């Protein structure tokens, strides 16, 4: 995905009224939980990765960091995207289903029993070209003060984090 496309998505998210920064005591608790991972964002998906190598791995193996450490690791990996994508190309030579190239690294949250937050994915509910929400029933969920919503890499879906 080009920088222009990423910027356009970010602009559309902000125009649609989606909250960008969670806050409050549940968010503070969640940031300290060891449920955070580094996630590789491609043009079509977001997958958990090994925080040291940037290669995809099982989400349970990836989510062992607090949010600050996951963000630091993601920033470190972002400096090496070209090298990591070159390694992905080499690894893909032996794979039936190739890994996608990484556009950027970010953070992901894996809720577990007793977690401060839950995550819901809403698929095919957003027009990626206009940013319009195509499922009217979703708007009240996204407008709750106890939630945070972000656009998926495909631009067609939302991930919503909810806390109480």
PDB file of C-alpha atoms in Angstrom:
ATOM      1  CA  UNK A   1       0.000   0.000   0.000  1.00  0.00           C
ATOM      2  CA  UNK A   2       1.438   3.349  -0.948  1.00  0.00           C
ATOM      3  CA  UNK A   3       2.122   6.126   1.561  1.00  0.00           C
ATOM      4  CA  UNK A   4      -0.655   8.119  -0.154  1.00  0.00           C
ATOM      5  CA  UNK A   5      -3.150   5.268   0.370  1.00  0.00           C
ATOM      6  CA  UNK A   6      -2.145   4.917   4.040  1.00  0.00           C
ATOM      7  CA  UNK A   7      -2.494   8.665   4.536  1.00  0.00           C
ATOM      8  CA  UNK A   8      -5.872   8.649   2.788  1.00  0.00           C
ATOM      9  CA  UNK A   9      -7.104   5.853   5.063  1.00  0.00           C
ATOM     10  CA  UNK A  10      -5.939   7.716   8.158  1.00  0.00           C
ATOM     11  CA  UNK A  11      -7.662  10.880   6.935  1.00  0.00           C
ATOM     12  CA  UNK A  12     -10.898   8.972   6.226  1.00  0.00           C
ATOM     13  CA  UNK A  13     -10.820   7.347   9.654  1.00  0.00           C
ATOM     14  CA  UNK A  14     -10.497  10.724  11.324  1.00  0.00           C
ATOM     15  CA  UNK A  15     -13.283  12.185   9.146  1.00  0.00           C
ATOM     16  CA  UNK A  16     -15.591   9.296  10.023  1.00  0.00           C
ATOM     17  CA  UNK A  17     -15.313  10.122  13.723  1.00  0.00           C
ATOM     18  CA  UNK A  18     -13.481   6.952  14.754  1.00  0.00           C
ATOM     19  CA  UNK A  19     -11.627   7.510  18.010  1.00  0.00           C
ATOM     20  CA  UNK A  20      -7.852   7.406  17.679  1.00  0.00           C
ATOM     21  CA  UNK A  21      -6.574   7.287  21.279  1.00  0.00           C
ATOM     22  CA  UNK A  22      -8.126   5.214  24.055  1.00  0.00           C
ATOM     23  CA  UNK A  23      -7.955   6.526  27.601  1.00  0.00           C
ATOM     24  CA  UNK A  24      -9.085   5.766  31.156  1.00  0.00           C
ATOM     25  CA  UNK A  25      -8.265   3.262  33.883  1.00  0.00           C
ATOM     26  CA  UNK A  26      -9.116   0.143  31.836  1.00  0.00           C
ATOM     27  CA  UNK A  27      -6.800   1.384  29.080  1.00  0.00           C
ATOM     28  CA  UNK A  28      -4.056   2.042  31.641  1.00  0.00           C
ATOM     29  CA  UNK A  29      -4.482  -1.496  32.965  1.00  0.00           C
ATOM     30  CA  UNK A  30      -4.474  -2.963  29.460  1.00  0.00           C
ATOM     31  CA  UNK A  31      -1.278  -1.099  28.494  1.00  0.00           C
ATOM     32  CA  UNK A  32       0.528  -2.794  31.397  1.00  0.00           C
ATOM     33  CA  UNK A  33      -0.776  -6.288  30.595  1.00  0.00           C
ATOM     34  CA  UNK A  34       1.627  -8.695  28.868  1.00  0.00           C
ATOM     35  CA  UNK A  35      -0.946  -9.194  26.074  1.00  0.00           C
ATOM     36  CA  UNK A  36       0.728  -7.012  23.449  1.00  0.00           C
ATOM     37  CA  UNK A  37       2.645  -8.084  20.366  1.00  0.00           C
ATOM     38  CA  UNK A  38       4.354  -6.627  17.367  1.00  0.00           C
ATOM     39  CA  UNK A  39       2.142  -6.946  14.298  1.00  0.00           C
ATOM     40  CA  UNK A  40       3.181  -6.764  10.666  1.00  0.00           C
ATOM     41  CA  UNK A  41       0.764  -4.735   8.594  1.00  0.00           C
ATOM     42  CA  UNK A  42       0.580  -5.715   4.937  1.00  0.00           C
ATOM     43  CA  UNK A  43      -1.695  -4.333   2.231  1.00  0.00           C
ATOM     44  CA  UNK A  44      -4.346  -6.911   3.143  1.00  0.00           C
ATOM     45  CA  UNK A  45      -3.909  -7.990   6.756  1.00  0.00           C
ATOM     46  CA  UNK A  46      -2.265  -7.550  10.136  1.00  0.00           C
ATOM     47  CA  UNK A  47      -0.437 -10.573  11.571  1.00  0.00           C
ATOM     48  CA  UNK A  48       1.485 -11.154  14.805  1.00  0.00           C
ATOM     49  CA  UNK A  49       5.239 -11.480  14.355  1.00  0.00           C
ATOM     50  CA  UNK A  50       8.307 -12.461  16.304  1.00  0.00           C
ATOM     51  CA  UNK A  51       9.415  -9.203  17.956  1.00  0.00           C
ATOM     52  CA  UNK A  52      13.079  -9.920  17.185  1.00  0.00           C
ATOM     53  CA  UNK A  53      12.860 -11.080  13.549  1.00  0.00           C
ATOM     54  CA  UNK A  54       9.661  -9.571  12.131  1.00  0.00           C
ATOM     55  CA  UNK A  55       8.576 -12.987  10.816  1.00  0.00           C
ATOM     56  CA  UNK A  56       4.993 -14.209  11.336  1.00  0.00           C
ATOM     57  CA  UNK A  57       4.398 -16.486  14.310  1.00  0.00           C
ATOM     58  CA  UNK A  58       1.557 -17.827  16.436  1.00  0.00           C
ATOM     59  CA  UNK A  59      -0.323 -15.068  18.247  1.00  0.00           C
ATOM     60  CA  UNK A  60       0.061 -16.794  21.619  1.00  0.00           C
ATOM     61  CA  UNK A  61       3.846 -16.843  21.129  1.00  0.00           C
ATOM     62  CA  UNK A  62       3.903 -13.215  19.978  1.00  0.00           C
ATOM     63  CA  UNK A  63       1.792 -11.594  22.729  1.00  0.00           C
ATOM     64  CA  UNK A  64       4.059 -11.392  25.769  1.00  0.00           C
ATOM     65  CA  UNK A  65       4.965  -7.693  25.925  1.00  0.00           C
ATOM     66  CA  UNK A  66       3.412  -4.654  27.568  1.00  0.00           C
ATOM     67  CA  UNK A  67       2.271  -1.948  25.152  1.00  0.00           C
ATOM     68  CA  UNK A  68       5.304   0.304  25.557  1.00  0.00           C
ATOM     69  CA  UNK A  69       7.746  -2.537  24.862  1.00  0.00           C
ATOM     70  CA  UNK A  70       5.693  -3.739  21.861  1.00  0.00           C
ATOM     71  CA  UNK A  71       5.683  -0.194  20.428  1.00  0.00           C
ATOM     72  CA  UNK A  72       9.452   0.074  20.939  1.00  0.00           C
ATOM     73  CA  UNK A  73      10.030  -3.274  19.182  1.00  0.00           C
ATOM     74  CA  UNK A  74       7.726  -2.245  16.311  1.00  0.00           C
ATOM     75  CA  UNK A  75       9.658   1.009  15.872  1.00  0.00           C
ATOM     76  CA  UNK A  76      12.930  -0.941  15.861  1.00  0.00           C
ATOM     77  CA  UNK A  77      11.633  -3.332  13.184  1.00  0.00           C
ATOM     78  CA  UNK A  78      10.347  -0.449  11.039  1.00  0.00           C
ATOM     79  CA  UNK A  79      13.970   0.605  10.532  1.00  0.00           C
ATOM     80  CA  UNK A  80      14.674  -2.772   8.881  1.00  0.00           C
ATOM     81  CA  UNK A  81      11.635  -3.277   6.615  1.00  0.00           C
ATOM     82  CA  UNK A  82      13.624  -3.567   3.385  1.00  0.00           C
ATOM     83  CA  UNK A  83      15.947  -6.190   4.884  1.00  0.00           C
ATOM     84  CA  UNK A  84      13.042  -8.101   6.450  1.00  0.00           C
ATOM     85  CA  UNK A  85      11.119  -8.109   3.142  1.00  0.00           C
ATOM     86  CA  UNK A  86      14.256  -9.448   1.395  1.00  0.00           C
ATOM     87  CA  UNK A  87      14.364 -12.298   3.953  1.00  0.00           C
ATOM     88  CA  UNK A  88      10.643 -12.902   3.370  1.00  0.00           C
ATOM     89  CA  UNK A  89      11.342 -13.197  -0.367  1.00  0.00           C
ATOM     90  CA  UNK A  90      13.996 -15.838   0.333  1.00  0.00           C
ATOM     91  CA  UNK A  91      11.707 -17.726   2.716  1.00  0.00           C
ATOM     92  CA  UNK A  92       8.871 -17.619   0.168  1.00  0.00           C
ATOM     93  CA  UNK A  93      10.954 -19.647  -2.284  1.00  0.00           C
ATOM     94  CA  UNK A  94      10.182 -22.727  -0.146  1.00  0.00           C
ATOM     95  CA  UNK A  95       6.589 -21.887   0.839  1.00  0.00           C
ATOM     96  CA  UNK A  96       3.409 -23.033  -0.894  1.00  0.00           C
ATOM     97  CA  UNK A  97       1.583 -20.010   0.568  1.00  0.00           C
ATOM     98  CA  UNK A  98       3.918 -17.010   0.569  1.00  0.00           C
ATOM     99  CA  UNK A  99       4.162 -14.401   3.294  1.00  0.00           C
ATOM    100  CA  UNK A 100       3.072 -10.902   2.226  1.00  0.00           C
ATOM    101  CA  UNK A 101       5.532  -8.015   2.238  1.00  0.00           C
ATOM    102  CA  UNK A 102       5.392  -5.788   5.299  1.00  0.00           C
ATOM    103  CA  UNK A 103       4.187  -2.204   4.832  1.00  0.00           C
ATOM    104  CA  UNK A 104       4.923  -1.290   8.447  1.00  0.00           C
ATOM    105  CA  UNK A 105       5.075  -2.772  11.926  1.00  0.00           C
ATOM    106  CA  UNK A 106       2.630  -1.764  14.625  1.00  0.00           C
ATOM    107  CA  UNK A 107       1.213  -3.259  17.801  1.00  0.00           C
ATOM    108  CA  UNK A 108      -1.570  -5.734  18.444  1.00  0.00           C
ATOM    109  CA  UNK A 109      -3.491  -6.796  21.552  1.00  0.00           C
ATOM    110  CA  UNK A 110      -4.467 -10.367  22.405  1.00  0.00           C
ATOM    111  CA  UNK A 111      -7.250 -10.486  24.997  1.00  0.00           C
ATOM    112  CA  UNK A 112      -7.093 -13.445  27.364  1.00  0.00           C
ATOM    113  CA  UNK A 113      -9.242 -14.563  30.294  1.00  0.00           C
ATOM    114  CA  UNK A 114      -9.260 -11.713  32.805  1.00  0.00           C
ATOM    115  CA  UNK A 115      -7.991  -9.105  30.322  1.00  0.00           C
ATOM    116  CA  UNK A 116      -9.027  -5.500  30.714  1.00  0.00           C
ATOM    117  CA  UNK A 117     -10.340  -5.377  27.135  1.00  0.00           C
ATOM    118  CA  UNK A 118     -12.032  -7.523  24.479  1.00  0.00           C
ATOM    119  CA  UNK A 119     -11.575  -7.234  20.720  1.00  0.00           C
ATOM    120  CA  UNK A 120     -14.238  -7.553  18.020  1.00  0.00           C
ATOM    121  CA  UNK A 121     -13.533  -7.660  14.283  1.00  0.00           C
ATOM    122  CA  UNK A 122     -16.224  -6.359  11.963  1.00  0.00           C
ATOM    123  CA  UNK A 123     -15.607  -7.516   8.400  1.00  0.00           C
ATOM    124  CA  UNK A 124     -16.776  -5.833   5.174  1.00  0.00           C
ATOM    125  CA  UNK A 125     -18.497  -2.912   6.913  1.00  0.00           C
ATOM    126  CA  UNK A 126     -16.553  -0.025   5.356  1.00  0.00           C
ATOM    127  CA  UNK A 127     -16.204   1.255   1.823  1.00  0.00           C
ATOM    128  CA  UNK A 128     -12.415   1.486   1.333  1.00  0.00           C
ATOM    129  CA  UNK A 129     -12.735   4.196  -1.320  1.00  0.00           C
ATOM    130  CA  UNK A 130     -15.057   6.612   0.494  1.00  0.00           C
ATOM    131  CA  UNK A 131     -14.487   5.634   4.136  1.00  0.00           C
ATOM    132  CA  UNK A 132     -18.258   5.336   4.615  1.00  0.00           C
ATOM    133  CA  UNK A 133     -19.494   2.842   7.192  1.00  0.00           C
ATOM    134  CA  UNK A 134     -21.797   0.450   5.345  1.00  0.00           C
ATOM    135  CA  UNK A 135     -23.332  -1.117   8.478  1.00  0.00           C
ATOM    136  CA  UNK A 136     -25.455   1.484  10.273  1.00  0.00           C
ATOM    137  CA  UNK A 137     -25.823  -0.805  13.321  1.00  0.00           C
ATOM    138  CA  UNK A 138     -22.060  -0.497  13.946  1.00  0.00           C
ATOM    139  CA  UNK A 139     -21.981   3.275  14.436  1.00  0.00           C
ATOM    140  CA  UNK A 140     -23.361   3.216  18.029  1.00  0.00           C
ATOM    141  CA  UNK A 141     -20.732   0.630  19.010  1.00  0.00           C
ATOM    142  CA  UNK A 142     -17.964   2.792  17.592  1.00  0.00           C
ATOM    143  CA  UNK A 143     -19.317   5.897  19.344  1.00  0.00           C
ATOM    144  CA  UNK A 144     -19.187   4.340  22.828  1.00  0.00           C
ATOM    145  CA  UNK A 145     -16.688   6.142  25.060  1.00  0.00           C
ATOM    146  CA  UNK A 146     -15.453   2.736  26.285  1.00  0.00           C
ATOM    147  CA  UNK A 147     -14.202   1.647  22.862  1.00  0.00           C
ATOM    148  CA  UNK A 148     -11.437   2.231  20.341  1.00  0.00           C
ATOM    149  CA  UNK A 149     -11.853   1.428  16.647  1.00  0.00           C
ATOM    150  CA  UNK A 150      -9.316   1.205  13.847  1.00  0.00           C
ATOM    151  CA  UNK A 151      -9.486   0.427  10.151  1.00  0.00           C
ATOM    152  CA  UNK A 152      -8.072  -2.889   8.955  1.00  0.00           C
ATOM    153  CA  UNK A 153      -5.255  -3.072   6.433  1.00  0.00           C
ATOM    154  CA  UNK A 154      -7.750  -3.940   3.679  1.00  0.00           C
ATOM    155  CA  UNK A 155      -9.731  -0.781   4.389  1.00  0.00           C
ATOM    156  CA  UNK A 156     -12.982  -2.790   4.427  1.00  0.00           C
ATOM    157  CA  UNK A 157     -13.100  -3.842   8.079  1.00  0.00           C
ATOM    158  CA  UNK A 158     -12.855  -2.439  11.581  1.00  0.00           C
ATOM    159  CA  UNK A 159     -11.248  -3.838  14.713  1.00  0.00           C
ATOM    160  CA  UNK A 160     -12.957  -2.562  17.830  1.00  0.00           C
ATOM    161  CA  UNK A 161     -11.467  -2.771  21.323  1.00  0.00           C
ATOM    162  CA  UNK A 162     -14.043  -2.524  24.107  1.00  0.00           C
ATOM    163  CA  UNK A 163     -13.560  -2.127  27.856  1.00  0.00           C
ATOM    164  CA  UNK A 164     -15.720  -1.403  30.879  1.00  0.00           C
TER     165      UNK A 164
END
